[in-house]
Amino acid sequence: MVAVVVTGAGGKGCGSSRGVMVTRPAAAVGLSGFKLRSYQFSLAFIFAIEEINRNTHILPNTSLGFEIYNVKNNQWNIMQEAFLFLTGIGIDIPNYTCRRENKAAALLTGRSWIISAQVGRLLNLYNYPQINFGRFDTILSDRVQFSSLYQTAPKDTSLSYGIVILMVHFSWTWVGLVLVDDHNGAEILSQFRREMDSNHVCVAFVEMITENWINLGYKSKTSHRQILKSSANVVILYDVTKSFYGIIIYLGEFSVTWKVWIIKSQWDITTDVPYFIFDPFHGSLIFEQHHAEISHFRKFVQTYNPSKYPEDYILALLWNKYFNCSFSGSDCKILDNCLPNASLEMLPGHALEMDMTEESYNVYNSVYAVAHSLHEMTLKLVEIHIPGKGKVNTYPWELHLYLKNIHFKNGAGKLVVFDSQRKYNAEYDILNLWNFPDGLRQKMKVGTFSPKAPQGQELFLSDHMIQWAIGFTEVPRSVCSESCGPGFRKSPQEGKAACCYDCTHCPDNEISNETDMDHCVRCPESHYANTEQNHCLQKAETFLAYDDPLGMALTYLALGLAVLTAGVLGVFVKYYNTPIVKANNRALTYILLITLTFCFLCSLLFIGHPNTATCILQQSSFGILFTVALSTVLAKTITVVLAFKITVPGGLIRWILISRAPNFIIPVCTLIQLVLCGIWLSTSPPFIDSDVYSEHGHIIIICNKGSSIAFHSVLAYLCSMALGSYTMAYLSRNLPDTFNEAKFITFSMLVFFSVWVTFLPVYHSTKGKLMVAMEVFSILASSAGLLGCIFFPKCYIILLRPHKNVLYHVRKQSTIRGKVKPTA
């Protein structure tokens, strides 16, 4: 015999007259508190018993009997029915039994874990087999507290993951949670937070609903307000119990905003929720444990009627209420005047599901588990029984050895195990709730969730089949902040969840090419960010080219100045025998003009695509040529000074001047510069480099000077020679100046200093091509300063005032100056 305790299946009812079905007697007839979903448990229970009794391969020559206990969901009634089951009499006396000779082999309990736990602690004292057909509960799997209790349902620890990846599928990142305030609720909340954190989904609010009836009304009102005022359009109702019923009523009556509800299937929303014209639960998504269809169960329910099962008083009440049958109130017997062909399928609003629910499926498997265990135990007893020893007595606790190791395939070919270590995670069907007129709700399968599927393929969903809640014409959005598009990154809002953020533009040269990126990605140095900052583009190589406007201008300027210098040289060669040309060391003048011509031309090395040769020649030729030019100027100034210092014939100064010793200044100074350049090129020579930062979208190819110290040493050496020339020219400024170029050299050195002193800060403040152009311009400007200040006044006299470039005019001017300035 097998017994089952069903909670909530009925409240008040009629007495029973059939021995195999025992229900609790009551004083009146009615359907108060009656739940058809719980009634289906007893139908699945009876169906399994009858199916086993017809099966010749399980317990042959043995028929299973059963008892059914309807228990109200309170502790007093639970313990009262448990004592009644143990003792078999109306007076509940522990440790005594006055019932029939054969006790029930096991007790099936459900659907609340509280019922199973309370009964389990009592049965554990007697080592009595107990099977829970409700949801799998970790507390009930504690073998220390409940060594006699087994659970049929598969584990549902993956359900939180399944719901979260559904959130990810629809990009819902801002969801509410409504849970029961018990150990399951705390455990489920922990699972949800872990899965949500790893999938970037945030909890908008958490409502823990207490099962304390004293505070339930107030809690329902406050929870209802919290749910409706939240900006989250998706709310998860998990492990719904009767304590949720108040919230349901409030939501139906006062909802002005529509939500998408994610519901766990153990709550039968199609029958438990009252009908509203604008159904707040239309479009809800329901996760129901997948179970195979058991053949012939629908036909069994369709043909389950009072004529076949007259002892079932609930059937009598249903037939009386819905099919106008008259019945005897004393024994709940149907008399006559019934609607022809009436069946449970014809109940209004499809109040009773014709197919097995997940709990009914667990009831069915539980009965088969007991039957298979009894069958194994019977076979074992037959093997060890010695003929002639009489009848073998068996006890319920002997069934444990077989129950704990039981594994079999049920009528649908699915494996059933009780060992919690070997249990698999449940698979789920995803159902969509449709609300039809007249309060007829229908659940339509729209997808599945299988935790055993490969990564990324656990969820299968037919989006086009889903009907969404009222007010949503497309897939609802449930986010705290709108998505940040490409080119933006998420900037967290202080003190709020990670899903609440502001959208901030990516910094320069960084991109984001996806939606809702936490960080922008910097483009490689060879790329740059486009205007929208969602893609990195290849940088184009550039340099100070000849066809570049700036490069072209500098090229023409350098060539023009070189030609002009060559023209000045030609003038001086043509008029080489005139006083103004011979006056200041004609050879040094030719050297200076030729050097200035090459100074102008050396600037062309800085223009065009750099290569190793040009990079080396740029700085070395610049330094050496300018050294020759400045040393030539220095030699000229020294010559002028020495010429006016000769006072004694045959003196040292006259010997120095006649021996042309000042001309040796040029090779000596140049040699020093050559040594500096040699050290530079041997230790850290210039090389080809790229500048990827100065100009947006371009890589500038430049010559890196290699050693900044060497470069500045060359400049310092040039400036020291310019300073020497300036000093000597300044000292000779008051000497007779008919053709004295000391003043012109002084001005040229001032120009040279001005150019290169200005060059240094400007050069170091510019980047890329402008830096190169600045150096070219400084070379041209300083060279032009020397050319203009020293030679243009002479060319003016030679070409435009030739009468002044004769010996007579020179002597006349000298005589006049001698009279005016006798001390000179």
PDB file of N, CA and C in Angstrom, residues 76-140:
ATOM      1  N   TRP A  76      -0.812  22.369  12.604  1.00  0.00           N
ATOM      2  CA  TRP A  76      -1.649  21.477  13.410  1.00  0.00           C
ATOM      3  C   TRP A  76      -2.217  20.363  12.545  1.00  0.00           C
ATOM      4  N   ASN A  77      -2.813  20.735  11.410  1.00  0.00           N
ATOM      5  CA  ASN A  77      -3.413  19.722  10.537  1.00  0.00           C
ATOM      6  C   ASN A  77      -2.366  18.776   9.951  1.00  0.00           C
ATOM      7  N   ILE A  78      -1.198  19.319   9.656  1.00  0.00           N
ATOM      8  CA  ILE A  78      -0.136  18.481   9.091  1.00  0.00           C
ATOM      9  C   ILE A  78       0.257  17.388  10.073  1.00  0.00           C
ATOM     10  N   MET A  79       0.547  17.762  11.309  1.00  0.00           N
ATOM     11  CA  MET A  79       0.965  16.778  12.299  1.00  0.00           C
ATOM     12  C   MET A  79      -0.184  15.832  12.663  1.00  0.00           C
ATOM     13  N   GLN A  80      -1.415  16.332  12.649  1.00  0.00           N
ATOM     14  CA  GLN A  80      -2.566  15.483  12.968  1.00  0.00           C
ATOM     15  C   GLN A  80      -2.706  14.362  11.933  1.00  0.00           C
ATOM     16  N   GLU A  81      -2.580  14.733  10.638  1.00  0.00           N
ATOM     17  CA  GLU A  81      -2.709  13.710   9.590  1.00  0.00           C
ATOM     18  C   GLU A  81      -1.522  12.747   9.613  1.00  0.00           C
ATOM     19  N   ALA A  82      -0.347  13.246   9.987  1.00  0.00           N
ATOM     20  CA  ALA A  82       0.812  12.359  10.067  1.00  0.00           C
ATOM     21  C   ALA A  82       0.648  11.331  11.172  1.00  0.00           C
ATOM     22  N   PHE A  83       0.131  11.756  12.339  1.00  0.00           N
ATOM     23  CA  PHE A  83      -0.120  10.807  13.426  1.00  0.00           C
ATOM     24  C   PHE A  83      -1.214   9.829  13.029  1.00  0.00           C
ATOM     25  N   LEU A  84      -2.232  10.321  12.334  1.00  0.00           N
ATOM     26  CA  LEU A  84      -3.307   9.428  11.884  1.00  0.00           C
ATOM     27  C   LEU A  84      -2.751   8.359  10.946  1.00  0.00           C
ATOM     28  N   PHE A  85      -1.849   8.775  10.059  1.00  0.00           N
ATOM     29  CA  PHE A  85      -1.239   7.805   9.144  1.00  0.00           C
ATOM     30  C   PHE A  85      -0.444   6.746   9.905  1.00  0.00           C
ATOM     31  N   LEU A  86       0.305   7.181  10.919  1.00  0.00           N
ATOM     32  CA  LEU A  86       1.137   6.241  11.664  1.00  0.00           C
ATOM     33  C   LEU A  86       0.323   5.304  12.547  1.00  0.00           C
ATOM     34  N   THR A  87      -0.724   5.841  13.197  1.00  0.00           N
ATOM     35  CA  THR A  87      -1.468   5.042  14.180  1.00  0.00           C
ATOM     36  C   THR A  87      -2.645   4.311  13.571  1.00  0.00           C
ATOM     37  N   GLY A  88      -3.252   4.920  12.550  1.00  0.00           N
ATOM     38  CA  GLY A  88      -4.400   4.268  11.926  1.00  0.00           C
ATOM     39  C   GLY A  88      -5.689   4.455  12.685  1.00  0.00           C
ATOM     40  N   ILE A  89      -5.754   5.339  13.702  1.00  0.00           N
ATOM     41  CA  ILE A  89      -6.986   5.558  14.457  1.00  0.00           C
ATOM     42  C   ILE A  89      -7.243   7.042  14.567  1.00  0.00           C
ATOM     43  N   GLY A  90      -8.406   7.403  15.014  1.00  0.00           N
ATOM     44  CA  GLY A  90      -8.764   8.811  15.155  1.00  0.00           C
ATOM     45  C   GLY A  90      -8.060   9.480  16.301  1.00  0.00           C
ATOM     46  N   ILE A  91      -7.666   8.741  17.355  1.00  0.00           N
ATOM     47  CA  ILE A  91      -6.947   9.314  18.490  1.00  0.00           C
ATOM     48  C   ILE A  91      -5.462   9.197  18.204  1.00  0.00           C
ATOM     49  N   ASP A  92      -4.783  10.316  18.181  1.00  0.00           N
ATOM     50  CA  ASP A  92      -3.387  10.333  17.754  1.00  0.00           C
ATOM     51  C   ASP A  92      -2.483  10.027  18.936  1.00  0.00           C
ATOM     52  N   ILE A  93      -2.013   8.777  19.013  1.00  0.00           N
ATOM     53  CA  ILE A  93      -1.134   8.336  20.097  1.00  0.00           C
ATOM     54  C   ILE A  93       0.190   7.902  19.487  1.00  0.00           C
ATOM     55  N   PRO A  94       1.267   8.600  19.764  1.00  0.00           N
ATOM     56  CA  PRO A  94       2.558   8.201  19.198  1.00  0.00           C
ATOM     57  C   PRO A  94       2.980   6.812  19.670  1.00  0.00           C
ATOM     58  N   ASN A  95       3.703   6.111  18.822  1.00  0.00           N
ATOM     59  CA  ASN A  95       4.274   4.782  19.111  1.00  0.00           C
ATOM     60  C   ASN A  95       3.231   3.672  19.205  1.00  0.00           C
ATOM     61  N   TYR A  96       1.987   3.973  18.910  1.00  0.00           N
ATOM     62  CA  TYR A  96       0.953   2.941  18.913  1.00  0.00           C
ATOM     63  C   TYR A  96       0.300   2.913  17.544  1.00  0.00           C
ATOM     64  N   THR A  97      -0.053   1.701  17.114  1.00  0.00           N
ATOM     65  CA  THR A  97      -0.784   1.544  15.864  1.00  0.00           C
ATOM     66  C   THR A  97      -1.893   0.540  16.062  1.00  0.00           C
ATOM     67  N   CYS A  98      -3.098   0.911  15.643  1.00  0.00           N
ATOM     68  CA  CYS A  98      -4.261   0.036  15.781  1.00  0.00           C
ATOM     69  C   CYS A  98      -4.897  -0.201  14.428  1.00  0.00           C
ATOM     70  N   ARG A  99      -4.110  -0.065  13.374  1.00  0.00           N
ATOM     71  CA  ARG A  99      -4.647  -0.164  12.017  1.00  0.00           C
ATOM     72  C   ARG A  99      -4.579  -1.597  11.517  1.00  0.00           C
ATOM     73  N   ARG A 100      -4.847  -1.730  10.244  1.00  0.00           N
ATOM     74  CA  ARG A 100      -4.830  -3.047   9.610  1.00  0.00           C
ATOM     75  C   ARG A 100      -3.439  -3.651   9.671  1.00  0.00           C
ATOM     76  N   GLU A 101      -3.367  -4.920   9.322  1.00  0.00           N
ATOM     77  CA  GLU A 101      -2.097  -5.635   9.495  1.00  0.00           C
ATOM     78  C   GLU A 101      -0.980  -5.069   8.634  1.00  0.00           C
ATOM     79  N   ASN A 102      -1.295  -4.699   7.353  1.00  0.00           N
ATOM     80  CA  ASN A 102      -0.261  -4.212   6.436  1.00  0.00           C
ATOM     81  C   ASN A 102      -0.222  -2.686   6.445  1.00  0.00           C
ATOM     82  N   LYS A 103       0.905  -2.146   6.795  1.00  0.00           N
ATOM     83  CA  LYS A 103       1.095  -0.704   6.726  1.00  0.00           C
ATOM     84  C   LYS A 103       1.448  -0.296   5.295  1.00  0.00           C
ATOM     85  N   ALA A 104       1.275   1.017   5.007  1.00  0.00           N
ATOM     86  CA  ALA A 104       1.707   1.540   3.708  1.00  0.00           C
ATOM     87  C   ALA A 104       3.228   1.439   3.618  1.00  0.00           C
ATOM     88  N   ALA A 105       3.707   1.095   2.425  1.00  0.00           N
ATOM     89  CA  ALA A 105       5.139   0.913   2.242  1.00  0.00           C
ATOM     90  C   ALA A 105       5.891   2.244   2.283  1.00  0.00           C
ATOM     91  N   ALA A 106       5.247   3.316   1.862  1.00  0.00           N
ATOM     92  CA  ALA A 106       5.906   4.626   1.832  1.00  0.00           C
ATOM     93  C   ALA A 106       4.842   5.707   1.838  1.00  0.00           C
ATOM     94  N   LEU A 107       5.282   6.917   2.154  1.00  0.00           N
ATOM     95  CA  LEU A 107       4.385   8.069   2.192  1.00  0.00           C
ATOM     96  C   LEU A 107       4.897   9.115   1.223  1.00  0.00           C
ATOM     97  N   LEU A 108       4.017   9.574   0.325  1.00  0.00           N
ATOM     98  CA  LEU A 108       4.346  10.629  -0.618  1.00  0.00           C
ATOM     99  C   LEU A 108       3.844  11.955  -0.071  1.00  0.00           C
ATOM    100  N   THR A 109       4.716  12.953  -0.036  1.00  0.00           N
ATOM    101  CA  THR A 109       4.326  14.270   0.484  1.00  0.00           C
ATOM    102  C   THR A 109       4.687  15.360  -0.522  1.00  0.00           C
ATOM    103  N   GLY A 110       3.985  16.452  -0.462  1.00  0.00           N
ATOM    104  CA  GLY A 110       4.232  17.612  -1.321  1.00  0.00           C
ATOM    105  C   GLY A 110       3.041  18.532  -1.199  1.00  0.00           C
ATOM    106  N   ARG A 111       3.052  19.663  -1.847  1.00  0.00           N
ATOM    107  CA  ARG A 111       4.105  20.160  -2.692  1.00  0.00           C
ATOM    108  C   ARG A 111       5.033  21.114  -1.963  1.00  0.00           C
ATOM    109  N   SER A 112       4.620  21.595  -0.785  1.00  0.00           N
ATOM    110  CA  SER A 112       5.433  22.528  -0.025  1.00  0.00           C
ATOM    111  C   SER A 112       6.545  21.794   0.714  1.00  0.00           C
ATOM    112  N   TRP A 113       7.747  22.379   0.705  1.00  0.00           N
ATOM    113  CA  TRP A 113       8.868  21.784   1.429  1.00  0.00           C
ATOM    114  C   TRP A 113       8.613  21.811   2.935  1.00  0.00           C
ATOM    115  N   ILE A 114       7.833  22.781   3.405  1.00  0.00           N
ATOM    116  CA  ILE A 114       7.544  22.875   4.837  1.00  0.00           C
ATOM    117  C   ILE A 114       6.750  21.651   5.291  1.00  0.00           C
ATOM    118  N   ILE A 115       5.764  21.257   4.474  1.00  0.00           N
ATOM    119  CA  ILE A 115       4.967  20.058   4.799  1.00  0.00           C
ATOM    120  C   ILE A 115       5.871  18.844   4.876  1.00  0.00           C
ATOM    121  N   SER A 116       6.708  18.683   3.831  1.00  0.00           N
ATOM    122  CA  SER A 116       7.579  17.510   3.781  1.00  0.00           C
ATOM    123  C   SER A 116       8.564  17.507   4.942  1.00  0.00           C
ATOM    124  N   ALA A 117       9.072  18.689   5.323  1.00  0.00           N
ATOM    125  CA  ALA A 117      10.037  18.761   6.413  1.00  0.00           C
ATOM    126  C   ALA A 117       9.385  18.419   7.754  1.00  0.00           C
ATOM    127  N   GLN A 118       8.193  18.951   7.984  1.00  0.00           N
ATOM    128  CA  GLN A 118       7.523  18.683   9.266  1.00  0.00           C
ATOM    129  C   GLN A 118       7.145  17.216   9.398  1.00  0.00           C
ATOM    130  N   VAL A 119       6.599  16.654   8.332  1.00  0.00           N
ATOM    131  CA  VAL A 119       6.263  15.231   8.360  1.00  0.00           C
ATOM    132  C   VAL A 119       7.538  14.392   8.403  1.00  0.00           C
ATOM    133  N   GLY A 120       8.561  14.841   7.676  1.00  0.00           N
ATOM    134  CA  GLY A 120       9.802  14.078   7.596  1.00  0.00           C
ATOM    135  C   GLY A 120      10.495  13.917   8.941  1.00  0.00           C
ATOM    136  N   ARG A 121      10.467  14.953   9.763  1.00  0.00           N
ATOM    137  CA  ARG A 121      11.110  14.845  11.081  1.00  0.00           C
ATOM    138  C   ARG A 121      10.413  13.797  11.958  1.00  0.00           C
ATOM    139  N   LEU A 122       9.095  13.699  11.792  1.00  0.00           N
ATOM    140  CA  LEU A 122       8.354  12.690  12.544  1.00  0.00           C
ATOM    141  C   LEU A 122       8.651  11.286  11.997  1.00  0.00           C
ATOM    142  N   LEU A 123       8.582  11.136  10.664  1.00  0.00           N
ATOM    143  CA  LEU A 123       8.795   9.819  10.062  1.00  0.00           C
ATOM    144  C   LEU A 123      10.227   9.352  10.248  1.00  0.00           C
ATOM    145  N   ASN A 124      11.143  10.311  10.377  1.00  0.00           N
ATOM    146  CA  ASN A 124      12.545   9.962  10.568  1.00  0.00           C
ATOM    147  C   ASN A 124      12.751   9.192  11.874  1.00  0.00           C
ATOM    148  N   LEU A 125      11.891   9.453  12.876  1.00  0.00           N
ATOM    149  CA  LEU A 125      11.983   8.733  14.148  1.00  0.00           C
ATOM    150  C   LEU A 125      11.669   7.254  13.965  1.00  0.00           C
ATOM    151  N   TYR A 126      10.823   6.972  13.004  1.00  0.00           N
ATOM    152  CA  TYR A 126      10.394   5.585  12.760  1.00  0.00           C
ATOM    153  C   TYR A 126      11.099   4.964  11.557  1.00  0.00           C
ATOM    154  N   ASN A 127      12.036   5.754  10.955  1.00  0.00           N
ATOM    155  CA  ASN A 127      12.748   5.264   9.769  1.00  0.00           C
ATOM    156  C   ASN A 127      11.777   4.874   8.657  1.00  0.00           C
ATOM    157  N   TYR A 128      10.732   5.697   8.528  1.00  0.00           N
ATOM    158  CA  TYR A 128       9.652   5.374   7.590  1.00  0.00           C
ATOM    159  C   TYR A 128       9.933   6.042   6.243  1.00  0.00           C
ATOM    160  N   PRO A 129       9.899   5.305   5.151  1.00  0.00           N
ATOM    161  CA  PRO A 129      10.195   5.879   3.829  1.00  0.00           C
ATOM    162  C   PRO A 129       9.225   7.008   3.472  1.00  0.00           C
ATOM    163  N   GLN A 130       9.793   8.119   3.026  1.00  0.00           N
ATOM    164  CA  GLN A 130       9.010   9.284   2.616  1.00  0.00           C
ATOM    165  C   GLN A 130       9.570   9.805   1.300  1.00  0.00           C
ATOM    166  N   ILE A 131       8.678  10.133   0.366  1.00  0.00           N
ATOM    167  CA  ILE A 131       9.095  10.635  -0.946  1.00  0.00           C
ATOM    168  C   ILE A 131       8.406  11.978  -1.185  1.00  0.00           C
ATOM    169  N   ASN A 132       9.219  12.996  -1.447  1.00  0.00           N
ATOM    170  CA  ASN A 132       8.691  14.338  -1.722  1.00  0.00           C
ATOM    171  C   ASN A 132       8.579  14.533  -3.230  1.00  0.00           C
ATOM    172  N   PHE A 133       7.357  14.880  -3.687  1.00  0.00           N
ATOM    173  CA  PHE A 133       7.163  15.086  -5.119  1.00  0.00           C
ATOM    174  C   PHE A 133       7.125  16.568  -5.481  1.00  0.00           C
ATOM    175  N   GLY A 134       7.412  17.454  -4.507  1.00  0.00           N
ATOM    176  CA  GLY A 134       7.516  18.880  -4.805  1.00  0.00           C
ATOM    177  C   GLY A 134       8.854  19.214  -5.427  1.00  0.00           C
ATOM    178  N   ARG A 135       9.161  20.516  -5.499  1.00  0.00           N
ATOM    179  CA  ARG A 135      10.419  20.946  -6.093  1.00  0.00           C
ATOM    180  C   ARG A 135      11.598  20.447  -5.263  1.00  0.00           C
ATOM    181  N   PHE A 136      12.723  20.228  -5.925  1.00  0.00           N
ATOM    182  CA  PHE A 136      13.924  19.779  -5.235  1.00  0.00           C
ATOM    183  C   PHE A 136      14.376  20.863  -4.264  1.00  0.00           C
ATOM    184  N   ASP A 137      14.682  20.441  -3.027  1.00  0.00           N
ATOM    185  CA  ASP A 137      15.069  21.377  -1.987  1.00  0.00           C
ATOM    186  C   ASP A 137      16.349  20.892  -1.329  1.00  0.00           C
ATOM    187  N   THR A 138      17.309  21.789  -1.179  1.00  0.00           N
ATOM    188  CA  THR A 138      18.604  21.399  -0.614  1.00  0.00           C
ATOM    189  C   THR A 138      18.486  20.992   0.851  1.00  0.00           C
ATOM    190  N   ILE A 139      17.562  21.607   1.575  1.00  0.00           N
ATOM    191  CA  ILE A 139      17.389  21.234   2.989  1.00  0.00           C
ATOM    192  C   ILE A 139      16.898  19.800   3.107  1.00  0.00           C
ATOM    193  N   LEU A 140      15.970  19.425   2.238  1.00  0.00           N
ATOM    194  CA  LEU A 140      15.423  18.066   2.308  1.00  0.00           C
ATOM    195  C   LEU A 140      16.446  17.016   1.882  1.00  0.00           C
TER     196      LEU A 140
END
